[in-house]
CSV table of C-alpha atoms and ligand atoms in Angstrom, one decimal:
chain,number,residue,atom,x,y,z
A,1,MET,CA,0.0,0.0,0.0
A,2,LYS,CA,1.1,3.5,-0.6
A,3,PHE,CA,0.1,6.2,1.9
A,4,LEU,CA,0.6,9.9,2.2
A,5,VAL,CA,1.4,11.2,5.7
A,6,VAL,CA,0.8,14.9,5.9
A,7,GLY,CA,2.6,16.3,8.9
A,8,GLY,CA,4.9,13.3,8.9
A,9,ALA,CA,7.8,15.3,10.4
A,10,GLY,CA,6.0,16.1,13.6
A,11,TYR,CA,5.8,14.2,16.9
A,12,ILE,CA,3.0,11.8,16.2
A,13,GLY,CA,3.4,11.8,12.4
A,14,SER,CA,7.0,10.7,12.6
A,15,HIS,CA,6.1,7.7,14.8
A,16,MET,CA,3.4,6.9,12.3
A,17,VAL,CA,5.8,6.9,9.4
A,18,LYS,CA,8.2,4.6,11.2
A,19,GLN,CA,5.3,2.2,11.9
A,20,LEU,CA,4.0,2.2,8.3
A,21,LEU,CA,7.5,1.6,6.9
A,22,GLY,CA,8.1,-1.1,9.4
A,23,THR,CA,5.0,-2.9,8.2
A,24,GLY,CA,6.1,-2.8,4.6
A,25,HIS,CA,4.1,0.1,3.2
A,26,ASP,CA,5.3,2.8,0.9
A,27,VAL,CA,5.1,6.2,2.5
A,28,VAL,CA,5.4,9.7,1.2
A,29,VAL,CA,5.8,12.4,3.8
A,30,ALA,CA,4.5,15.9,3.1
A,31,ASP,CA,5.3,18.6,5.6
A,32,ASN,CA,6.0,22.3,5.6
A,33,PHE,CA,8.6,21.7,8.3
A,34,SER,CA,7.3,24.6,10.4
A,35,ASN,CA,7.7,22.3,13.3
A,36,GLY,CA,9.2,18.9,14.0
A,37,TYR,CA,12.1,17.1,12.5
A,38,ARG,CA,13.9,17.4,9.1
A,39,VAL,CA,13.0,14.2,7.6
A,40,GLU,CA,13.1,13.0,4.0
A,41,GLY,CA,9.9,14.0,2.3
A,42,VAL,CA,8.2,16.6,0.2
A,43,GLU,CA,8.3,20.1,1.5
A,44,LEU,CA,4.7,21.2,0.9
A,45,ASP,CA,2.1,23.2,2.7
A,46,ILE,CA,-1.4,21.7,2.4
A,47,ALA,CA,-2.7,25.2,1.7
A,48,ASP,CA,-1.0,25.0,-1.6
A,49,ALA,CA,-3.6,23.4,-3.9
A,50,GLN,CA,-1.3,23.2,-6.9
A,51,ALA,CA,1.5,21.4,-5.0
A,52,LEU,CA,-1.1,19.0,-3.7
A,53,ALA,CA,-2.5,18.4,-7.2
A,54,SER,CA,1.0,17.6,-8.5
A,55,LEU,CA,1.7,15.2,-5.6
A,56,PHE,CA,-1.6,13.4,-6.2
A,57,ALA,CA,-0.9,13.2,-9.9
A,58,GLU,CA,2.5,11.7,-9.3
A,59,HIS,CA,1.5,9.0,-6.8
A,60,HIS,CA,-1.5,6.8,-6.3
A,61,PHE,CA,-2.3,6.8,-2.6
A,62,GLU,CA,-4.6,4.3,-0.9
A,63,ALA,CA,-5.2,6.7,1.9
A,64,VAL,CA,-4.0,9.9,3.6
A,65,PHE,CA,-3.0,10.4,7.2
A,66,HIS,CA,-3.4,14.0,8.2
A,67,PHE,CA,-1.3,15.1,11.2
A,68,ALA,CA,-0.5,18.6,10.1
A,69,SER,CA,-2.1,21.0,12.5
A,70,PHE,CA,-1.3,23.6,15.2
A,71,ILE,CA,-2.0,22.2,18.6
A,72,GLN,CA,-1.5,24.9,21.3
A,73,VAL,CA,-4.8,25.8,23.0
A,74,GLY,CA,-3.6,29.1,24.5
A,75,GLU,CA,-2.1,30.3,21.2
A,76,SER,CA,-5.4,29.4,19.4
A,77,VAL,CA,-7.2,31.8,21.7
A,78,ALA,CA,-4.7,34.6,21.0
A,79,GLU,CA,-4.4,33.9,17.3
A,80,PRO,CA,-7.6,32.2,16.1
A,81,ALA,CA,-6.9,33.2,12.4
A,82,LYS,CA,-3.8,31.1,12.4
A,83,TYR,CA,-5.8,28.1,13.6
A,84,TYR,CA,-8.7,28.5,11.3
A,85,GLN,CA,-6.3,29.1,8.4
A,86,ASN,CA,-4.2,26.0,8.9
A,87,ASN,CA,-6.3,23.5,10.8
A,88,LEU,CA,-9.6,24.3,8.9
A,89,SER,CA,-9.0,26.1,5.6
A,90,ALA,CA,-5.8,24.3,4.6
A,91,THR,CA,-7.4,21.0,5.6
A,92,LEU,CA,-10.3,21.9,3.2
A,93,THR,CA,-7.8,22.4,0.5
A,94,LEU,CA,-6.3,19.0,1.2
A,95,LEU,CA,-9.7,17.4,1.2
A,96,GLN,CA,-10.6,19.0,-2.1
A,97,ALA,CA,-7.4,17.8,-3.6
A,98,MET,CA,-8.2,14.2,-2.4
A,99,VAL,CA,-11.6,14.3,-3.9
A,100,HIS,CA,-10.3,15.7,-7.2
A,101,ALA,CA,-7.6,12.9,-7.3
A,102,GLY,CA,-10.1,10.2,-6.3
A,103,VAL,CA,-8.3,9.4,-3.0
A,104,LYS,CA,-11.1,8.1,-0.9
A,105,ASN,CA,-9.7,7.3,2.6
A,106,LEU,CA,-8.5,9.7,5.3
A,107,ILE,CA,-7.3,9.2,8.9
A,108,PHE,CA,-7.7,12.5,10.6
A,109,SER,CA,-6.0,13.6,13.8
A,110,SER,CA,-8.8,15.0,16.0
A,111,SER,CA,-8.7,15.8,19.7
A,112,ALA,CA,-10.5,15.4,23.0
A,113,ALA,CA,-10.6,19.2,22.7
A,114,VAL,CA,-13.8,18.8,20.6
A,115,TYR,CA,-15.7,17.9,23.8
A,116,GLY,CA,-14.9,21.1,25.7
A,117,ASP,CA,-15.6,21.0,29.4
A,118,PRO,CA,-16.7,17.4,30.1
A,119,LEU,CA,-20.2,16.9,31.4
A,120,TYR,CA,-19.2,13.4,32.6
A,121,THR,CA,-16.1,11.1,32.5
A,122,PRO,CA,-15.1,8.8,31.1
A,123,ILE,CA,-16.0,10.7,27.9
A,124,ASP,CA,-17.6,8.6,25.2
A,125,GLU,CA,-17.9,9.7,21.5
A,126,ASP,CA,-21.6,10.7,22.0
A,127,HIS,CA,-20.7,13.3,24.6
A,128,PRO,CA,-21.8,16.7,23.4
A,129,LYS,CA,-19.3,18.6,21.3
A,130,THR,CA,-18.9,22.0,22.7
A,131,PRO,CA,-15.3,23.0,22.3
A,132,ILE,CA,-14.2,26.0,24.3
A,133,ASN,CA,-11.3,27.3,22.3
A,134,PRO,CA,-10.5,27.9,18.6
A,135,TYR,CA,-8.2,24.8,18.5
A,136,GLY,CA,-11.0,22.5,19.6
A,137,ARG,CA,-13.5,24.3,17.3
A,138,SER,CA,-11.2,23.9,14.3
A,139,LYS,CA,-11.0,20.1,14.9
A,140,TRP,CA,-14.7,19.8,15.4
A,141,MET,CA,-15.4,21.9,12.3
A,142,VAL,CA,-13.2,19.5,10.2
A,143,GLU,CA,-15.1,16.5,11.6
A,144,GLN,CA,-18.3,18.1,10.4
A,145,VAL,CA,-16.8,18.9,7.0
A,146,LEU,CA,-15.8,15.3,6.8
A,147,GLU,CA,-19.3,14.1,7.4
A,148,ASP,CA,-20.5,16.3,4.5
A,149,PHE,CA,-17.7,15.2,2.2
A,150,ASP,CA,-18.6,11.6,2.9
A,151,HIS,CA,-22.2,12.2,1.9
A,152,ALA,CA,-21.4,14.3,-1.1
A,153,TYR,CA,-18.2,12.8,-2.5
A,154,GLY,CA,-17.8,9.4,-0.8
A,155,LEU,CA,-14.7,10.4,1.1
A,156,LYS,CA,-14.4,7.9,4.0
A,157,SER,CA,-12.7,9.0,7.1
A,158,VAL,CA,-11.9,8.0,10.6
A,159,SER,CA,-11.4,10.9,13.0
A,160,LEU,CA,-9.2,9.8,15.9
A,161,ARG,CA,-9.8,11.9,19.0
A,162,TYR,CA,-6.6,11.8,20.9
A,163,PHE,CA,-6.5,12.4,24.6
A,164,ASN,CA,-3.0,13.2,25.9
A,165,ALA,CA,-0.4,11.8,23.5
A,166,ALA,CA,2.8,11.0,25.4
A,167,GLY,CA,5.9,8.8,25.4
A,168,ALA,CA,8.3,8.0,22.7
A,169,ASP,CA,9.4,5.3,20.3
A,170,PRO,CA,10.3,2.2,22.4
A,171,ASP,CA,13.5,1.8,20.1
A,172,GLY,CA,14.6,5.3,21.2
A,173,GLU,CA,14.8,6.7,17.6
A,174,LEU,CA,12.0,9.2,17.9
A,175,GLY,CA,10.4,11.3,20.6
A,176,GLU,CA,8.4,14.3,21.6
A,177,ARG,CA,9.8,17.8,20.9
A,178,HIS,CA,7.8,20.9,20.3
A,179,GLU,CA,9.0,24.5,19.9
A,180,PRO,CA,8.1,26.0,22.3
A,181,GLU,CA,7.5,23.1,24.5
A,182,THR,CA,4.2,23.4,26.5
A,183,HIS,CA,3.4,19.7,27.2
A,184,LEU,CA,3.6,18.4,30.7
A,185,LEU,CA,5.8,15.3,30.4
A,186,PRO,CA,8.6,16.7,28.2
A,187,LEU,CA,8.8,19.7,30.5
A,188,ILE,CA,9.0,17.5,33.6
A,189,LEU,CA,11.8,15.5,32.0
A,190,GLN,CA,13.6,18.6,31.0
A,191,ALA,CA,13.6,19.6,34.6
A,192,ALA,CA,14.8,16.1,35.6
A,193,ALA,CA,17.6,16.4,33.1
A,194,GLY,CA,18.6,19.8,34.5
A,195,ARG,CA,17.6,21.6,31.3
A,196,ARG,CA,15.1,23.7,33.2
A,197,SER,CA,15.2,24.6,36.9
A,198,ASN,CA,11.7,23.3,37.8
A,199,ILE,CA,8.3,22.3,36.6
A,200,THR,CA,5.4,24.6,37.2
A,201,VAL,CA,2.2,23.0,38.4
A,202,TYR,CA,-0.8,24.9,37.1
A,203,GLY,CA,-3.3,24.7,39.9
A,204,ARG,CA,-3.5,22.6,43.1
A,205,ASP,CA,-7.1,23.6,43.9
A,206,TYR,CA,-9.0,21.4,41.4
A,207,ASP,CA,-11.7,19.1,42.6
A,208,THR,CA,-9.5,16.0,42.2
A,209,PRO,CA,-8.0,13.8,44.9
A,210,ASP,CA,-4.6,15.7,45.0
A,211,GLY,CA,-6.0,19.0,43.7
A,212,THR,CA,-4.1,18.8,40.3
A,213,CYS,CA,-5.6,18.2,36.9
A,214,ILE,CA,-6.2,14.7,35.7
A,215,ARG,CA,-5.4,13.5,32.1
A,216,ASP,CA,-5.5,10.3,30.2
A,217,TYR,CA,-2.0,9.7,28.8
A,218,VAL,CA,-1.8,7.4,25.8
A,219,HIS,CA,1.5,6.2,24.4
A,220,VAL,CA,2.3,7.6,20.9
A,221,THR,CA,3.1,4.1,19.6
A,222,ASP,CA,-0.4,2.9,20.7
A,223,LEU,CA,-1.9,5.9,19.0
A,224,CYS,CA,-0.1,4.9,15.8
A,225,SER,CA,-1.3,1.3,16.1
A,226,ALA,CA,-4.9,2.7,16.2
A,227,HIS,CA,-4.2,4.6,13.0
A,228,SER,CA,-2.9,1.5,11.2
A,229,LEU,CA,-6.0,-0.4,12.3
A,230,ALA,CA,-8.2,2.5,11.3
A,231,VAL,CA,-6.8,2.5,7.8
A,232,ASP,CA,-7.3,-1.3,7.5
A,233,TYR,CA,-10.9,-0.8,8.6
A,234,LEU,CA,-11.5,1.8,5.9
A,235,LEU,CA,-9.8,-0.2,3.2
A,236,GLU,CA,-12.0,-3.2,4.1
A,237,GLY,CA,-15.1,-1.0,3.5
A,238,GLY,CA,-15.7,0.4,7.0
A,239,VAL,CA,-18.0,3.4,7.3
A,240,SER,CA,-16.8,6.8,8.4
A,241,THR,CA,-16.6,7.3,12.1
A,242,ALA,CA,-14.9,9.1,15.0
A,243,LEU,CA,-13.2,7.3,17.8
A,244,ASN,CA,-11.6,8.3,21.2
A,245,LEU,CA,-8.1,7.1,21.9
A,246,GLY,CA,-7.1,7.0,25.5
A,247,ASN,CA,-6.3,4.4,28.1
A,248,GLY,CA,-9.4,5.1,30.2
A,249,GLU,CA,-7.3,5.8,33.2
A,250,GLY,CA,-6.5,9.3,34.5
A,251,PHE,CA,-3.3,10.5,36.2
A,252,SER,CA,-2.9,13.8,37.9
A,253,VAL,CA,-0.1,16.3,37.2
A,254,GLN,CA,1.3,15.3,40.6
A,255,GLN,CA,1.2,11.6,39.8
A,256,VAL,CA,3.0,12.2,36.5
A,257,ILE,CA,5.7,14.1,38.4
A,258,ASP,CA,6.0,11.3,40.9
A,259,ALA,CA,6.3,8.8,38.1
A,260,ALA,CA,9.1,10.8,36.6
A,261,ARG,CA,10.9,10.9,39.9
A,262,ARG,CA,10.6,7.1,40.2
A,263,VAL,CA,11.7,6.5,36.6
A,264,THR,CA,14.5,9.0,36.5
A,265,GLY,CA,15.7,8.8,40.1
A,266,ARG,CA,16.2,12.5,39.9
A,267,ASP,CA,14.9,15.2,42.2
A,268,ILE,CA,12.4,17.2,40.2
A,269,VAL,CA,11.7,20.7,41.7
A,270,THR,CA,8.2,21.9,41.4
A,271,SER,CA,6.8,25.4,41.7
A,272,ASP,CA,3.1,26.2,42.0
A,273,ALA,CA,1.2,28.6,39.8
A,274,PRO,CA,-2.4,29.5,39.4
A,275,ARG,CA,-4.7,27.5,37.1
A,276,ARG,CA,-3.9,27.7,33.4
A,277,ALA,CA,-6.9,29.2,31.5
A,278,GLY,CA,-9.1,26.6,29.8
A,279,ASP,CA,-7.8,23.5,31.6
A,280,PRO,CA,-10.7,21.2,32.5
A,281,PRO,CA,-10.1,19.4,35.8
A,282,ARG,CA,-10.4,15.9,34.4
A,283,LEU,CA,-10.2,14.4,30.9
A,284,VAL,CA,-10.5,10.6,30.7
A,285,ALA,CA,-11.5,8.7,27.6
A,286,ASP,CA,-14.0,5.9,27.1
A,287,SER,CA,-12.2,4.1,24.3
A,288,HIS,CA,-14.5,1.0,24.1
A,289,ARG,CA,-15.6,1.9,20.6
A,290,ALA,CA,-12.1,1.9,19.2
A,291,LYS,CA,-11.4,-1.4,20.9
A,292,ALA,CA,-14.6,-3.0,19.6
A,293,LEU,CA,-14.5,-1.6,16.1
A,294,LEU,CA,-10.8,-1.8,15.4
A,295,GLY,CA,-9.6,-4.5,17.8
A,296,TRP,CA,-7.3,-1.8,19.2
A,297,GLN,CA,-5.4,-2.8,22.4
A,298,PRO,CA,-2.9,-0.4,23.9
A,299,ARG,CA,0.4,-2.1,24.6
A,300,PHE,CA,2.1,0.6,26.7
A,301,ALA,CA,-0.7,1.5,29.0
A,302,SER,CA,1.3,1.9,32.2
A,303,LEU,CA,2.3,5.5,33.1
A,304,ASP,CA,5.8,4.3,34.1
A,305,GLN,CA,6.4,2.7,30.7
A,306,ILE,CA,5.3,5.9,28.9
A,307,VAL,CA,7.6,8.0,31.1
A,308,THR,CA,10.5,5.5,30.7
A,309,HIS,CA,10.4,5.7,26.9
A,310,ALA,CA,10.1,9.5,27.0
A,311,TRP,CA,13.1,9.6,29.4
A,312,ASN,CA,15.2,7.4,27.2
A,313,TRP,CA,14.6,9.8,24.4
A,314,GLU,CA,15.3,12.9,26.5
A,315,GLN,CA,18.6,11.5,27.6
A,316,LYS,CA,19.6,10.4,24.2
A,317,TYR,CA,18.9,13.8,22.7
A,318,PRO,CA,19.9,16.5,25.1
A,319,TRP,CA,18.5,19.5,23.1
A,320,ASN,CA,19.7,22.9,23.9
B,1,UFG,N1,0.6,21.4,33.1
B,1,UFG,C1,1.3,21.8,34.2
B,1,UFG,N2,2.5,22.5,34.0
B,1,UFG,C2,3.1,22.6,32.8
B,1,UFG,C3,2.4,22.1,31.6
B,1,UFG,C4,1.1,21.5,31.8
B,1,UFG,O1,0.8,21.8,35.3
B,1,UFG,O2,4.1,23.2,32.7
B,1,UFG,C5,-0.7,20.7,33.3
B,1,UFG,C6,-1.8,21.3,32.6
B,1,UFG,O3,-2.3,22.3,33.3
B,1,UFG,C7,-2.7,20.1,32.3
B,1,UFG,C8,-1.8,18.9,32.2
B,1,UFG,O4,-0.5,19.4,32.8
B,1,UFG,O5,-3.5,20.0,33.4
B,1,UFG,C9,-1.5,18.5,30.8
B,1,UFG,O6,-1.2,19.6,30.0
B,1,UFG,P1,-0.6,19.5,28.5
B,1,UFG,O7,-0.3,20.9,28.1
B,1,UFG,O8,0.5,18.5,28.5
B,1,UFG,O9,-1.8,18.9,27.7
B,1,UFG,P2,-3.3,19.4,27.6
B,1,UFG,O10,-4.1,18.4,28.4
B,1,UFG,O11,-3.4,20.8,27.9
B,1,UFG,O12,-3.5,19.3,26.0
B,1,UFG,C10,-3.4,18.1,25.3
B,1,UFG,C11,-2.9,18.4,23.9
B,1,UFG,C12,-3.9,19.3,23.2
B,1,UFG,C13,-5.3,18.7,23.2
B,1,UFG,C14,-5.7,18.3,24.6
B,1,UFG,C15,-6.9,17.5,24.6
B,1,UFG,O13,-1.7,19.1,23.9
B,1,UFG,O14,-3.5,19.5,21.9
B,1,UFG,O15,-4.6,17.5,25.2
B,1,UFG,O16,-7.0,16.6,25.6
B,1,UFG,F1,-6.2,19.5,22.8
């Protein structure tokens, strides 16, 4: 099979490329390299309709994996235009190019952010979609566009709603790196490595057992396995759908720090700060649908394992 991975130079996309190549597929990576790694691939912005048309004319793809989006919630509030331009408008350009080229299958990186403040947890796919920031809205808008494109053009898609992607390639070849880094685990491990003086805990006054926010951390390799299963599902004639991806278990910010202390054996200094705007107290996935429909079974569901792989990467690649 030949697949196009858009955003294949980023954190999750690069792990996906490795997995697809490892299972014997042909992969073309398209990325604008605004973030992520310099990998071999086509430098292309999905807002560029002509470049997309040439790419689709040159290759026959069975499916497209779309990872190319901006992901910072806070930034999306300050710069909504950037988010609607890239995450929505450029995605529309990509979808139109796919329709034009007759490529019928898409795996789309969506987010738990489509749900907004949860009314209940664990969150299932039927939970109301009331995103509370432009990032979440851009993802939910694309999901709705995909429904319309299926009805009108027969474009089949699986939208995968990630909870908190974390961890790194178990072989230690790839890992998580964002510029600037805003994600909890890499920041904690940078503090463990001495690359920052401390980790700031945003809020200890939440209505949770230890007062810090609870998230459902899911290993990046497990996320990628779900994508592989999702593409098989579509290629076997599955109908378009949206699925949560999480482990169904929540860990607090303090528990993640404690796990990092255990795994690294380092003293990690914390400092307390007020709540970060827009952080719901608890986000935990109900992923039964992904398991039932795709046969997905996370392999690295333990928090210590996620932290261990991330730490191996952090130590191997001491970024400055
Ligand atoms: N946190 C800290 N200190 C930090 C960074 C984060 O205490 O320095 C806390 C946050 O307040 C939050 C938790 O750690 O409670 C996780 O924060 P992240 O920034 O790592 O992740 P988010 O849960 O905010 O966001 C992630 C993705 C988003 C996605 C969202 C949906 O990064 O793209 O999950 O669940 F929208």
